Amino acid sequence: MKLWGGRFEKETDSLVDQLNASISFDQRLYREDITGSMAHAKMLGARGIISQPDVDAILEGLRSILEDVEAGKVEFTAENEDIHMNVEALLTQRIGDAGKRLHTARSRNDQVALDFRMYVRSHIPVIVDQLLHLESVLCEQAKKYQTAVMPGYTHLQRAQPISFAQHLMAYANMFSRDVTRLEDCAKRLNECPLGSGALAGTTYPIDRRQTARALEFDAPMSNSLDGVSDRDYALELMSALSILMMHLSRFSEEIVLWCSWEFKFIELDDAYATGSSIMPQKKNPDVAELVRGKTGRVYGDLMSLLTTMKGLPLAYNKDMQEDKEPVFDAIDTAELCLPVFTAMIDTMTVRTDNMRKAAGRGFINATDCADYLTKKGLPFRDAYTVTGKLVADCAAKGKTLEELTIEELKTVSDLFEEDVYEALNLENCMALRSSYGGPAVSETTRQIKAIESFVEERTRR
Ligand code: ARG
């Protein structure tokens, strides 16, 4: 008979059992479930709701179950539906009647709300650490390439000169925001739902502050209906992970481009690339492609739970059992992608020669040419037009701006003098972009330091 079989005269249909059971995936929550039950039992004892010998038996029983689960000695059954009933059934098998007293003043809605929240809470620091490691690797790489000129792009058209360090630090800043988004989620989720009961609290004199404290929450959740039906934390986590994956995916897209023969800005280490079964020459950026590909499934995970929740009346509804798989999947995906991606970045070879070559074509110093004329007194809009003419002239002749002779330059403006060649030199164009946040070495140095102290602050905690 089911734990809840009291009012039923028939067994459930086996297809209903299949539909209903969640043990195949929620068994991941065994540790949270057992820890939550221990805190609940101690509180029941402290409040005189169950006897101390019962509490001791429950704690001992739960400890032995935890040990056995961790040793792989426990077979969960779909008969007992989910992790909560599996643990309770095991406990009663092992310690008898005391086990049946554990569920006093508590519901499964309570349990699942608590366990799931604790599971999400425990994975945030894991992902944060992975992000911090990625940021450190980006800083190390950036330090090596602060003077390496590469074309910066808009519309994937060569635009203005930047350094490879500047490009990498752009991503480091995104990953810092991902970290703070996750920290923010961790802060907000840290209220304890346990003691909400099925939905309406309980008539027993429970102490919700005690269980909240024991389980390291900042406070009990304020409203019992909200306690059992809130899944915001899971949505917030998946939103943060979706944005994080979007960042990894944009970066991946660039890795894929940079690996191509058309760019060849980088070469991936053999350990982080794959071959083709038919084309012997191929070295493919599968890691980057898979990270880009898996971004879609994390978005899907987020959409799945948003959709599950959107029409649900208060409080708990069984639909909410569908919350777990997407969250597990999103966490697993992020935790798999981050370290592989980091190692790929850490081990890549950077072809600064090809970056420099690409920077040399595409007139990325055209803005600097216009700025040169502007500084000599021409209004910027006129300088822009004059430079545009020069670019068209160069394109026709197959020359770069700095390859034009001073005579050729003077045909469009007699403001041009010998010093224009200094102004058009790409290294100078990059170095002079020293406005706050720009690619000049002084600025990338500042950016790298800022990210390093962001990481350090958090690894010291
Ligand atoms: N397995 C359920 C879930 O994941 C636990 C809560 C069940 N509560 C209930 N009233 N049926 O949501």
JSON list of N, CA and C and ligand atoms in Angstrom, two decimals, residues 4 20-23 25-26 29 80-85 107-113 116 198 231 316-324, ligand 1:
[
{"chain": "A", "resi": 4, "resn": "TRP", "atom": "N", "xyz": [0.27, 7.03, 1.24]},
{"chain": "A", "resi": 4, "resn": "TRP", "atom": "CA", "xyz": [-0.96, 7.83, 1.34]},
{"chain": "A", "resi": 4, "resn": "TRP", "atom": "C", "xyz": [-2.22, 7.01, 1.02]},
{"chain": "A", "resi": 20, "resn": "ASN", "atom": "N", "xyz": [3.42, 9.52, -12.36]},
{"chain": "A", "resi": 20, "resn": "ASN", "atom": "CA", "xyz": [3.51, 10.19, -11.07]},
{"chain": "A", "resi": 20, "resn": "ASN", "atom": "C", "xyz": [4.92, 10.16, -10.46]},
{"chain": "A", "resi": 21, "resn": "ALA", "atom": "N", "xyz": [5.63, 9.08, -10.72]},
{"chain": "A", "resi": 21, "resn": "ALA", "atom": "CA", "xyz": [6.90, 8.88, -10.01]},
{"chain": "A", "resi": 21, "resn": "ALA", "atom": "C", "xyz": [7.96, 9.86, -10.47]},
{"chain": "A", "resi": 22, "resn": "SER", "atom": "N", "xyz": [8.69, 10.40, -9.52]},
{"chain": "A", "resi": 22, "resn": "SER", "atom": "CA", "xyz": [9.78, 11.31, -9.86]},
{"chain": "A", "resi": 22, "resn": "SER", "atom": "C", "xyz": [11.12, 10.82, -9.33]},
{"chain": "A", "resi": 23, "resn": "ILE", "atom": "N", "xyz": [11.11, 9.64, -8.73]},
{"chain": "A", "resi": 23, "resn": "ILE", "atom": "CA", "xyz": [12.33, 9.16, -8.07]},
{"chain": "A", "resi": 23, "resn": "ILE", "atom": "C", "xyz": [13.50, 9.02, -9.04]},
{"chain": "A", "resi": 25, "resn": "PHE", "atom": "N", "xyz": [14.56, 10.96, -11.15]},
{"chain": "A", "resi": 25, "resn": "PHE", "atom": "CA", "xyz": [15.40, 12.18, -11.20]},
{"chain": "A", "resi": 25, "resn": "PHE", "atom": "C", "xyz": [15.54, 12.89, -9.86]},
{"chain": "A", "resi": 26, "resn": "ASP", "atom": "N", "xyz": [14.52, 12.77, -8.97]},
{"chain": "A", "resi": 26, "resn": "ASP", "atom": "CA", "xyz": [14.69, 13.57, -7.74]},
{"chain": "A", "resi": 26, "resn": "ASP", "atom": "C", "xyz": [15.52, 12.84, -6.67]},
{"chain": "A", "resi": 29, "resn": "LEU", "atom": "N", "xyz": [18.23, 14.53, -4.79]},
{"chain": "A", "resi": 29, "resn": "LEU", "atom": "CA", "xyz": [18.01, 15.40, -3.63]},
{"chain": "A", "resi": 29, "resn": "LEU", "atom": "C", "xyz": [18.14, 14.66, -2.30]},
{"chain": "A", "resi": 80, "resn": "ASN", "atom": "N", "xyz": [7.52, 4.03, -4.23]},
{"chain": "A", "resi": 80, "resn": "ASN", "atom": "CA", "xyz": [7.48, 5.12, -3.26]},
{"chain": "A", "resi": 80, "resn": "ASN", "atom": "C", "xyz": [7.62, 6.49, -3.92]},
{"chain": "A", "resi": 81, "resn": "GLU", "atom": "N", "xyz": [7.31, 6.53, -5.19]},
{"chain": "A", "resi": 81, "resn": "GLU", "atom": "CA", "xyz": [7.18, 7.80, -5.95]},
{"chain": "A", "resi": 81, "resn": "GLU", "atom": "C", "xyz": [8.40, 8.71, -6.02]},
{"chain": "A", "resi": 82, "resn": "ASP", "atom": "N", "xyz": [8.75, 9.28, -4.87]},
{"chain": "A", "resi": 82, "resn": "ASP", "atom": "CA", "xyz": [9.79, 10.30, -4.92]},
{"chain": "A", "resi": 82, "resn": "ASP", "atom": "C", "xyz": [10.80, 10.12, -3.80]},
{"chain": "A", "resi": 83, "resn": "ILE", "atom": "N", "xyz": [11.78, 10.97, -3.77]},
{"chain": "A", "resi": 83, "resn": "ILE", "atom": "CA", "xyz": [12.85, 10.83, -2.79]},
{"chain": "A", "resi": 83, "resn": "ILE", "atom": "C", "xyz": [12.32, 10.99, -1.37]},
{"chain": "A", "resi": 84, "resn": "HIS", "atom": "N", "xyz": [11.32, 11.83, -1.20]},
{"chain": "A", "resi": 84, "resn": "HIS", "atom": "CA", "xyz": [10.82, 12.11, 0.15]},
{"chain": "A", "resi": 84, "resn": "HIS", "atom": "C", "xyz": [10.18, 10.87, 0.75]},
{"chain": "A", "resi": 85, "resn": "MET", "atom": "N", "xyz": [9.33, 10.20, -0.06]},
{"chain": "A", "resi": 85, "resn": "MET", "atom": "CA", "xyz": [8.65, 9.01, 0.45]},
{"chain": "A", "resi": 85, "resn": "MET", "atom": "C", "xyz": [9.58, 7.81, 0.50]},
{"chain": "A", "resi": 107, "resn": "SER", "atom": "N", "xyz": [4.84, 18.49, 5.47]},
{"chain": "A", "resi": 107, "resn": "SER", "atom": "CA", "xyz": [4.25, 17.89, 4.27]},
{"chain": "A", "resi": 107, "resn": "SER", "atom": "C", "xyz": [5.34, 17.68, 3.23]},
{"chain": "A", "resi": 108, "resn": "ARG", "atom": "N", "xyz": [5.00, 16.93, 2.22]},
{"chain": "A", "resi": 108, "resn": "ARG", "atom": "CA", "xyz": [5.97, 16.73, 1.13]},
{"chain": "A", "resi": 108, "resn": "ARG", "atom": "C", "xyz": [6.18, 18.02, 0.35]},
{"chain": "A", "resi": 109, "resn": "ASN", "atom": "N", "xyz": [5.12, 18.84, 0.31]},
{"chain": "A", "resi": 109, "resn": "ASN", "atom": "CA", "xyz": [5.25, 20.13, -0.39]},
{"chain": "A", "resi": 109, "resn": "ASN", "atom": "C", "xyz": [6.35, 20.96, 0.28]},
{"chain": "A", "resi": 110, "resn": "ASP", "atom": "N", "xyz": [6.31, 20.90, 1.62]},
{"chain": "A", "resi": 110, "resn": "ASP", "atom": "CA", "xyz": [7.34, 21.48, 2.45]},
{"chain": "A", "resi": 110, "resn": "ASP", "atom": "C", "xyz": [8.72, 20.95, 2.08]},
{"chain": "A", "resi": 111, "resn": "GLN", "atom": "N", "xyz": [8.79, 19.63, 2.02]},
{"chain": "A", "resi": 111, "resn": "GLN", "atom": "CA", "xyz": [10.07, 18.96, 1.78]},
{"chain": "A", "resi": 111, "resn": "GLN", "atom": "C", "xyz": [10.65, 19.30, 0.43]},
{"chain": "A", "resi": 112, "resn": "VAL", "atom": "N", "xyz": [9.79, 19.21, -0.60]},
{"chain": "A", "resi": 112, "resn": "VAL", "atom": "CA", "xyz": [10.33, 19.44, -1.94]},
{"chain": "A", "resi": 112, "resn": "VAL", "atom": "C", "xyz": [10.77, 20.89, -2.08]},
{"chain": "A", "resi": 113, "resn": "ALA", "atom": "N", "xyz": [10.00, 21.79, -1.48]},
{"chain": "A", "resi": 113, "resn": "ALA", "atom": "CA", "xyz": [10.37, 23.22, -1.54]},
{"chain": "A", "resi": 113, "resn": "ALA", "atom": "C", "xyz": [11.72, 23.44, -0.88]},
{"chain": "A", "resi": 116, "resn": "PHE", "atom": "N", "xyz": [14.79, 21.33, -2.85]},
{"chain": "A", "resi": 116, "resn": "PHE", "atom": "CA", "xyz": [15.14, 21.87, -4.15]},
{"chain": "A", "resi": 116, "resn": "PHE", "atom": "C", "xyz": [15.88, 23.20, -3.99]},
{"chain": "A", "resi": 198, "resn": "ALA", "atom": "N", "xyz": [1.49, 21.80, 4.36]},
{"chain": "A", "resi": 198, "resn": "ALA", "atom": "CA", "xyz": [1.02, 21.50, 3.02]},
{"chain": "A", "resi": 198, "resn": "ALA", "atom": "C", "xyz": [0.82, 22.81, 2.26]},
{"chain": "A", "resi": 231, "resn": "ARG", "atom": "N", "xyz": [8.90, 29.18, -6.86]},
{"chain": "A", "resi": 231, "resn": "ARG", "atom": "CA", "xyz": [10.03, 28.58, -7.59]},
{"chain": "A", "resi": 231, "resn": "ARG", "atom": "C", "xyz": [10.87, 29.69, -8.25]},
{"chain": "A", "resi": 316, "resn": "TYR", "atom": "N", "xyz": [0.65, 24.57, -3.91]},
{"chain": "A", "resi": 316, "resn": "TYR", "atom": "CA", "xyz": [1.34, 23.53, -4.66]},
{"chain": "A", "resi": 316, "resn": "TYR", "atom": "C", "xyz": [0.42, 22.87, -5.69]},
{"chain": "A", "resi": 317, "resn": "ASN", "atom": "N", "xyz": [0.97, 22.59, -6.85]},
{"chain": "A", "resi": 317, "resn": "ASN", "atom": "CA", "xyz": [0.30, 21.77, -7.87]},
{"chain": "A", "resi": 317, "resn": "ASN", "atom": "C", "xyz": [1.31, 20.77, -8.38]},
{"chain": "A", "resi": 318, "resn": "LYS", "atom": "N", "xyz": [0.82, 19.59, -8.78]},
{"chain": "A", "resi": 318, "resn": "LYS", "atom": "CA", "xyz": [1.77, 18.55, -9.17]},
{"chain": "A", "resi": 318, "resn": "LYS", "atom": "C", "xyz": [2.58, 18.91, -10.41]},
{"chain": "A", "resi": 319, "resn": "ASP", "atom": "N", "xyz": [2.04, 19.84, -11.20]},
{"chain": "A", "resi": 319, "resn": "ASP", "atom": "CA", "xyz": [2.82, 20.35, -12.35]},
{"chain": "A", "resi": 319, "resn": "ASP", "atom": "C", "xyz": [4.24, 20.69, -11.93]},
{"chain": "A", "resi": 320, "resn": "MET", "atom": "N", "xyz": [4.34, 21.16, -10.67]},
{"chain": "A", "resi": 320, "resn": "MET", "atom": "CA", "xyz": [5.63, 21.69, -10.19]},
{"chain": "A", "resi": 320, "resn": "MET", "atom": "C", "xyz": [6.69, 20.61, -10.06]},
{"chain": "A", "resi": 321, "resn": "GLN", "atom": "N", "xyz": [6.27, 19.36, -10.12]},
{"chain": "A", "resi": 321, "resn": "GLN", "atom": "CA", "xyz": [7.25, 18.28, -10.12]},
{"chain": "A", "resi": 321, "resn": "GLN", "atom": "C", "xyz": [8.12, 18.36, -11.38]},
{"chain": "A", "resi": 322, "resn": "GLU", "atom": "N", "xyz": [7.59, 19.04, -12.41]},
{"chain": "A", "resi": 322, "resn": "GLU", "atom": "CA", "xyz": [8.33, 19.25, -13.66]},
{"chain": "A", "resi": 322, "resn": "GLU", "atom": "C", "xyz": [9.43, 20.30, -13.52]},
{"chain": "A", "resi": 323, "resn": "ASP", "atom": "N", "xyz": [9.59, 20.85, -12.33]},
{"chain": "A", "resi": 323, "resn": "ASP", "atom": "CA", "xyz": [10.62, 21.88, -12.14]},
{"chain": "A", "resi": 323, "resn": "ASP", "atom": "C", "xyz": [12.04, 21.31, -12.13]},
{"chain": "A", "resi": 324, "resn": "LYS", "atom": "N", "xyz": [12.16, 20.05, -11.72]},
{"chain": "A", "resi": 324, "resn": "LYS", "atom": "CA", "xyz": [13.50, 19.56, -11.40]},
{"chain": "A", "resi": 324, "resn": "LYS", "atom": "C", "xyz": [14.38, 19.28, -12.60]},
{"chain": "B", "resi": 1, "resn": "ARG", "atom": "N1", "xyz": [7.59, 14.67, -5.93]},
{"chain": "B", "resi": 1, "resn": "ARG", "atom": "C1", "xyz": [6.86, 15.86, -5.64]},
{"chain": "B", "resi": 1, "resn": "ARG", "atom": "C2", "xyz": [7.46, 17.02, -6.41]},
{"chain": "B", "resi": 1, "resn": "ARG", "atom": "O1", "xyz": [8.53, 16.89, -6.88]},
{"chain": "B", "resi": 1, "resn": "ARG", "atom": "C3", "xyz": [6.89, 16.14, -4.19]},
{"chain": "B", "resi": 1, "resn": "ARG", "atom": "C4", "xyz": [5.71, 16.91, -3.66]},
{"chain": "B", "resi": 1, "resn": "ARG", "atom": "C5", "xyz": [4.47, 16.10, -3.71]},
{"chain": "B", "resi": 1, "resn": "ARG", "atom": "N2", "xyz": [3.40, 16.69, -3.07]},
{"chain": "B", "resi": 1, "resn": "ARG", "atom": "C6", "xyz": [2.17, 16.30, -3.27]},
{"chain": "B", "resi": 1, "resn": "ARG", "atom": "N3", "xyz": [1.26, 16.88, -2.65]},
{"chain": "B", "resi": 1, "resn": "ARG", "atom": "N4", "xyz": [1.89, 15.37, -4.12]},
{"chain": "B", "resi": 1, "resn": "ARG", "atom": "O2", "xyz": [6.87, 18.05, -6.58]}
]
